[in-house]
Each structure stands twice: as C-alpha cells, then as structure tokens.
Coordinates of N, CA and C in Angstrom, one line a residue:
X1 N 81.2 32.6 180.2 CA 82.3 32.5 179.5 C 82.1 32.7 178.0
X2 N 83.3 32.8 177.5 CA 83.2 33.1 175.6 C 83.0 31.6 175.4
X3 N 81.8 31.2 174.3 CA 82.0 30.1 173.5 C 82.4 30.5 172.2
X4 N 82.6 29.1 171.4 CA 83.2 29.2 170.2 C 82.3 30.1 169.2
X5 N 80.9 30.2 169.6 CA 80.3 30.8 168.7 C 80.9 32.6 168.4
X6 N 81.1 32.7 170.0 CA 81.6 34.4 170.3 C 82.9 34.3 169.6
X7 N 83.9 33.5 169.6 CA 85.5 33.4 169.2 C 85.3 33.7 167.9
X8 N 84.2 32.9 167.0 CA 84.0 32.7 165.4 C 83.9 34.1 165.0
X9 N 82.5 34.1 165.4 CA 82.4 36.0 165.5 C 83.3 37.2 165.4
X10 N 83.8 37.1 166.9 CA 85.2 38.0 166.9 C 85.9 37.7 165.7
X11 N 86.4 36.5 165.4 CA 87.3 36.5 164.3 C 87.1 36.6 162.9
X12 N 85.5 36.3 162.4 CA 84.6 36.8 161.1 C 84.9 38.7 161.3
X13 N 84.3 39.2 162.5 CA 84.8 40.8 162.7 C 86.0 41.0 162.4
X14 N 87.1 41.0 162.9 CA 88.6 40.6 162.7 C 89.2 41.0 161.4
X15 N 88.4 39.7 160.7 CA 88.2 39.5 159.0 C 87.8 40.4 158.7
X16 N 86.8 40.7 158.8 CA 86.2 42.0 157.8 C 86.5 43.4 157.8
X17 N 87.3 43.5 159.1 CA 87.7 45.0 159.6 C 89.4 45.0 159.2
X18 N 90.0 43.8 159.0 CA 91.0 43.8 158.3 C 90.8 44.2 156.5
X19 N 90.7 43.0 156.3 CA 89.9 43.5 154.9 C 89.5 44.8 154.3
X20 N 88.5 45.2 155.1 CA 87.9 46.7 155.2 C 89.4 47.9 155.3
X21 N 90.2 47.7 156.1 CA 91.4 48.4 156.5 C 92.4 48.5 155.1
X22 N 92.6 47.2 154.7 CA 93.1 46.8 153.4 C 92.6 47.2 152.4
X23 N 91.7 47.4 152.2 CA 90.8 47.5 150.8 C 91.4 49.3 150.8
X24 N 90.8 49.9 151.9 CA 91.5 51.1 151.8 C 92.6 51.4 151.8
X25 N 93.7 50.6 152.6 CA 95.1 51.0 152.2 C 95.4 50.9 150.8
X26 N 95.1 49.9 150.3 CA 94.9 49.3 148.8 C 94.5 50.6 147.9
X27 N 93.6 50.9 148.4 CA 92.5 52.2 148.1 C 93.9 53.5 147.6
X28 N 94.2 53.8 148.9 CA 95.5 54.8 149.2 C 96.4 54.9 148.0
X29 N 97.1 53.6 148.1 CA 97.9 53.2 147.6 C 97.8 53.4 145.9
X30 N 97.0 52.7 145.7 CA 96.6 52.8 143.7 C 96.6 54.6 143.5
X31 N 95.8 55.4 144.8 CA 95.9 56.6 144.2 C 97.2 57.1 144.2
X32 N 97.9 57.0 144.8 CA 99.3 57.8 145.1 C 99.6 57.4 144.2
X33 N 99.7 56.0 143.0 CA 100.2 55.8 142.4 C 99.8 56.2 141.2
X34 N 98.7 56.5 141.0 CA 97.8 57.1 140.1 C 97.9 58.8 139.8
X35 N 98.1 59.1 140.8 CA 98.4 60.6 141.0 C 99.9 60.7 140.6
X36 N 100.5 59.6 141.4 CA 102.4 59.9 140.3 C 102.2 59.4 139.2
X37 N 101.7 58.7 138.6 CA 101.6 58.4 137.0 C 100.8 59.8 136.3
X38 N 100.0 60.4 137.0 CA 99.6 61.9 136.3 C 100.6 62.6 136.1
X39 N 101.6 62.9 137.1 CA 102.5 63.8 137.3 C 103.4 63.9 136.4
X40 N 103.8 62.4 136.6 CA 105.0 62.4 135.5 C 104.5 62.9 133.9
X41 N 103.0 62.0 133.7 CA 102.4 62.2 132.1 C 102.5 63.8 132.1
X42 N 102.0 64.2 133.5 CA 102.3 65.7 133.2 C 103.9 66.0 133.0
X43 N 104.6 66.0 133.2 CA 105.6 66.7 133.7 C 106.3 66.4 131.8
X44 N 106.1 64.9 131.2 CA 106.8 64.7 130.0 C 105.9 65.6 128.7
X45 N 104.5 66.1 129.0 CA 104.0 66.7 128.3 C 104.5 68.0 128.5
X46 N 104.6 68.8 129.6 CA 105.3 70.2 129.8 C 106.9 70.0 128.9
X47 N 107.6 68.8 129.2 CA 109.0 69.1 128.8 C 109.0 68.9 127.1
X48 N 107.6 68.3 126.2 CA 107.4 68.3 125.2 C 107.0 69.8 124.8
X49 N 106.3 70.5 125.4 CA 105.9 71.4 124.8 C 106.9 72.8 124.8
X50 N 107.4 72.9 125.9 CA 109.3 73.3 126.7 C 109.7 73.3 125.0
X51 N 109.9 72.1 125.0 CA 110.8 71.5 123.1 C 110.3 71.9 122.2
X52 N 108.9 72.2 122.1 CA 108.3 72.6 120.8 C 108.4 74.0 120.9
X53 N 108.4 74.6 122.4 CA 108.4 76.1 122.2 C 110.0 77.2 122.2
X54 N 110.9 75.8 122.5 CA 112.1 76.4 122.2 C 112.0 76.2 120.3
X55 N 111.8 75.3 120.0 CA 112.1 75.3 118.3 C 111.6 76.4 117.7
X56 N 110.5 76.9 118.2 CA 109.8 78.2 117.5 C 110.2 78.9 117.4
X57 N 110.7 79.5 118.9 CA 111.8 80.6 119.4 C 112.6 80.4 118.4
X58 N 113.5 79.5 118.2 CA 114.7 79.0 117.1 C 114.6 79.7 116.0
X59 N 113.4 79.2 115.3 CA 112.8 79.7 114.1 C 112.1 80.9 114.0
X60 N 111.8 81.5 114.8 CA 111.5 82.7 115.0 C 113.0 83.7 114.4
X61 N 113.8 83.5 115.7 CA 115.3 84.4 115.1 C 115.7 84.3 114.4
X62 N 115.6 83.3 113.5 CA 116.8 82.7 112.5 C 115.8 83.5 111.5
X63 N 114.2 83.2 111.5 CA 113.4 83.8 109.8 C 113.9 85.8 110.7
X64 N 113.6 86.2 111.7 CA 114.1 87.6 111.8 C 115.0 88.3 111.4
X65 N 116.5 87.1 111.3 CA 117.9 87.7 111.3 C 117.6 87.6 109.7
X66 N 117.3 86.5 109.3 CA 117.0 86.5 107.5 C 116.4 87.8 106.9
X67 N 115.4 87.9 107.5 CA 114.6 89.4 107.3 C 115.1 90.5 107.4
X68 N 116.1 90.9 108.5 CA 117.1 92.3 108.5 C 118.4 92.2 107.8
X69 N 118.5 90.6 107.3 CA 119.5 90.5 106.4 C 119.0 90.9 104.7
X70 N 118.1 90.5 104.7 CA 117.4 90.8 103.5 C 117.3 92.1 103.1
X71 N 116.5 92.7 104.1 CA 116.1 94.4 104.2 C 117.2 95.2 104.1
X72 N 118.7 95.1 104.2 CA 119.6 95.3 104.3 C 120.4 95.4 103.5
X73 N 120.3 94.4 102.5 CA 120.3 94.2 100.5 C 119.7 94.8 99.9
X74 N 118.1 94.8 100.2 CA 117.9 95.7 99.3 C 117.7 97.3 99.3
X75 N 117.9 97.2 97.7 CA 118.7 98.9 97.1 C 117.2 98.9 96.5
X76 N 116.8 100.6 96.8 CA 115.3 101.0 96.1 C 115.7 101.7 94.7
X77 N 115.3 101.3 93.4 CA 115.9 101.6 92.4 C 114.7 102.7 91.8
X78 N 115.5 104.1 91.7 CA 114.2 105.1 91.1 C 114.4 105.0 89.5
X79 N 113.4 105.4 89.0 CA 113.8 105.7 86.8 C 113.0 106.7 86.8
X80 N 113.5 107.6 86.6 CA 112.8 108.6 85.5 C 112.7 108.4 84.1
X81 N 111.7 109.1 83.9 CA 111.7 108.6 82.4 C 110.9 110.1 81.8
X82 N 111.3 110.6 80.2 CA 111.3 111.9 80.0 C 109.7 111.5 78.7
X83 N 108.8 112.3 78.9 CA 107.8 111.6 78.3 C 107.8 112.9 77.1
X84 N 107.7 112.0 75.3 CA 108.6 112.8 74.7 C 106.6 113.1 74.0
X85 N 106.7 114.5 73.2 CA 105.7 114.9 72.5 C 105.9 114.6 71.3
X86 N 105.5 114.3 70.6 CA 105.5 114.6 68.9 C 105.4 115.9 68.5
X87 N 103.9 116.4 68.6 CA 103.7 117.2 67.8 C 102.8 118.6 69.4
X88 N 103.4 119.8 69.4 CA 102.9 120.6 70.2 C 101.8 121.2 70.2
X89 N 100.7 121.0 70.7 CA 99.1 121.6 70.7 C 99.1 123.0 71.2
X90 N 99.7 123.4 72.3 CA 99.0 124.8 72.9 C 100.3 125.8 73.5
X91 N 100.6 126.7 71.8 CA 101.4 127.3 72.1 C 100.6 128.9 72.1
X92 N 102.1 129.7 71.9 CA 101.3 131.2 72.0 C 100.6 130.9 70.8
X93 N 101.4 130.8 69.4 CA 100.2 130.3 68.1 C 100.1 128.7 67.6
X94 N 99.0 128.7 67.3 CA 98.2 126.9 67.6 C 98.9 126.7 66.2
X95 N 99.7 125.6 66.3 CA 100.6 124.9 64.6 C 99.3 123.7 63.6
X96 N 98.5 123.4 64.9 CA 98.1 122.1 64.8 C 96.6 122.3 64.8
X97 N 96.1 121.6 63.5 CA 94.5 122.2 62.8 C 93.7 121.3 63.7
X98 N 94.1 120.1 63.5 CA 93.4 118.9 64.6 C 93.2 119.5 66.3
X99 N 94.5 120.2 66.9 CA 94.4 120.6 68.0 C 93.2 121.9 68.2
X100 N 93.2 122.3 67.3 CA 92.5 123.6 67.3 C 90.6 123.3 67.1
X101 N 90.9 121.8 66.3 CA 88.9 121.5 66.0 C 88.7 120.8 67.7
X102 N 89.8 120.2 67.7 CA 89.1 119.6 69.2 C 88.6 121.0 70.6
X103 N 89.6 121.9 70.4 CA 89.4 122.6 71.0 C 87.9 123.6 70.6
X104 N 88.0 123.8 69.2 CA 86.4 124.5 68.9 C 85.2 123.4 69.5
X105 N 85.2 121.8 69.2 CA 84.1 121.1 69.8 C 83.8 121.5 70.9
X106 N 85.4 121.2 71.8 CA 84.5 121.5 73.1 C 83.9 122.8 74.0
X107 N 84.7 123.6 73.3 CA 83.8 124.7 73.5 C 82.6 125.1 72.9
X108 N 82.5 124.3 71.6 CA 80.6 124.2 71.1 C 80.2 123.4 72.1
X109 N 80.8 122.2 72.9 CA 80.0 121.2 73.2 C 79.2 121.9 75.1
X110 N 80.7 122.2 75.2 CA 80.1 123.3 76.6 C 78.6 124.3 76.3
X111 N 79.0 125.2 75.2 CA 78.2 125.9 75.3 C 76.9 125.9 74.7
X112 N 76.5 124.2 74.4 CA 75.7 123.9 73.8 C 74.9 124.3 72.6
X113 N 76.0 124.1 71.7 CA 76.2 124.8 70.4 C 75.7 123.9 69.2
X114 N 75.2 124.2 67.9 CA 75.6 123.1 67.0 C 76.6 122.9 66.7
X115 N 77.2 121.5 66.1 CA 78.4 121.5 66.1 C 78.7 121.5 64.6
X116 N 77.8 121.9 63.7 CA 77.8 121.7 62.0 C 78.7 122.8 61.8
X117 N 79.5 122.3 60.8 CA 80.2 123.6 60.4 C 81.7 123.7 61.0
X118 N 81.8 123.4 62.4 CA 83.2 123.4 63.1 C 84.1 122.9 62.5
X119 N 85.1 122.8 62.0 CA 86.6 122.4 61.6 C 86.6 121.5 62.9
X120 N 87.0 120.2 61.9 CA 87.3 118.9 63.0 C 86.0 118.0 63.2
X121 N 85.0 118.3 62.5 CA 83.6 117.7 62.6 C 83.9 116.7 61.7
X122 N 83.8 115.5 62.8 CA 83.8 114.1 62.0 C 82.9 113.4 61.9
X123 N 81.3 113.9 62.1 CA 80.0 112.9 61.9 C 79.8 113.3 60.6
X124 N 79.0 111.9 60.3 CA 78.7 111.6 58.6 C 77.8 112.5 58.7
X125 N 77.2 112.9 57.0 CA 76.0 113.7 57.0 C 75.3 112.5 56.3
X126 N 74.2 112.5 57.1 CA 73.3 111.6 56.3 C 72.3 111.8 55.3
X127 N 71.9 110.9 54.5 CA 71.1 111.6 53.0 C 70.1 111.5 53.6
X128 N 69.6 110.8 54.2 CA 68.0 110.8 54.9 C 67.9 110.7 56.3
X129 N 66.8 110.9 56.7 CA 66.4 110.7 58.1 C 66.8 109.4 58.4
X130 N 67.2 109.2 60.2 CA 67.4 107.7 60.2 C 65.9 107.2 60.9
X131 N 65.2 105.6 60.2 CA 64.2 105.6 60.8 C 64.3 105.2 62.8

C-alpha cells in the first residue's frame, strides 16, 4: 500500500510541478505583456514621427510656394551706361603729345631701345652715379 511518506511526496511533486507550470505561465504572460508594451511604445513613436514628417512636408510647400512667389516678383533690371572720354588718343592725326610719348616708350621699350631723348621721358637725370 501507499504510506504517508508516498502521499507527502506525490504532493511535494504536485507542488513543484505546479509551481514550475506557473512560473512559466507567469513566464508567458509578462512576455505578451511586455511585447504589447513594445508595440504600443512602438506604434506612439511611428505616429510621432508620422507628425513630425507631416510638418516638414507643411513647410516644405509653404517655403516652395514662397519661392515661386518670390521668383515671380522679381524684375531683372539692365543699365547701360555710356563711358564718356575726355580727351581722344588715337585718331587718323594724334591731338595728344602725352598720347604720342607713351606710345614712342613703348615702342622703345619693345624694341629695347634707350629711352633718353623720347618726348614723354619722365626719369630724373641724375648729377652723379648712384652708389
């Protein structure tokens, strides 16, 4: 026959196989609820970012429409302007004595000429050598 020692037993097993059964339903249970607490955290961060990315959109069209409204205003303004001479350097005959030394320099200066003597020669003559 069963004695009490076998009944105790069975029922210490009983215990711990319940327990054990629990701990994991327990187990189950926190995750499903753990996994809907993600979902939702998910779900309120998508509908946050949904909101931030309609406001951009927003702002996007509204700075666009500003922009083709703007571009649309403005008028490109040309100026001429008539650039006046004083005094004429290079006609059929030269009026201008200044126009005419610049023009002797540089053709001394091309043709590597002295330039002593030319009309329009503006260097000093010096009394002595410079040391």
């Amino acid at each position: 026959m069963i004695g009490k020692s076998h009944l105790v037993m069975a029922a210490a097993l009983a215990a711990c196989t319940t327990g054990i059964g629990g701990f994991f339903y327990g187990a189950s249970v926190g995750s499903a609820q753990e996994q809907a607490a993600q979902k939702r955290a998910d779900a309120a961060r998508a509908a946050a970012t949904r909101a931030l990315q309609g406001q951009i959109d927003a702002s996007s069209e509204r700075y666009q429409a500003s922009e083709y409204a703007r571009q649309g205003h403005v008028r490109e303004i040309h100026h001429e302007s008539q650039k006046v001479i004083e005094r004429p350097v290079y006609r059929n005959v030269c009026i201008d004595a200044d126009g005419v030394g610049l023009l002797d320099r540089a053709a001394a200066t091309a043709n590597s000429e002295d330039l002593w003597g030319i009309v329009g020669d503006t260097r000093p003559i010096a009394e002595s050598p410079a040391d």
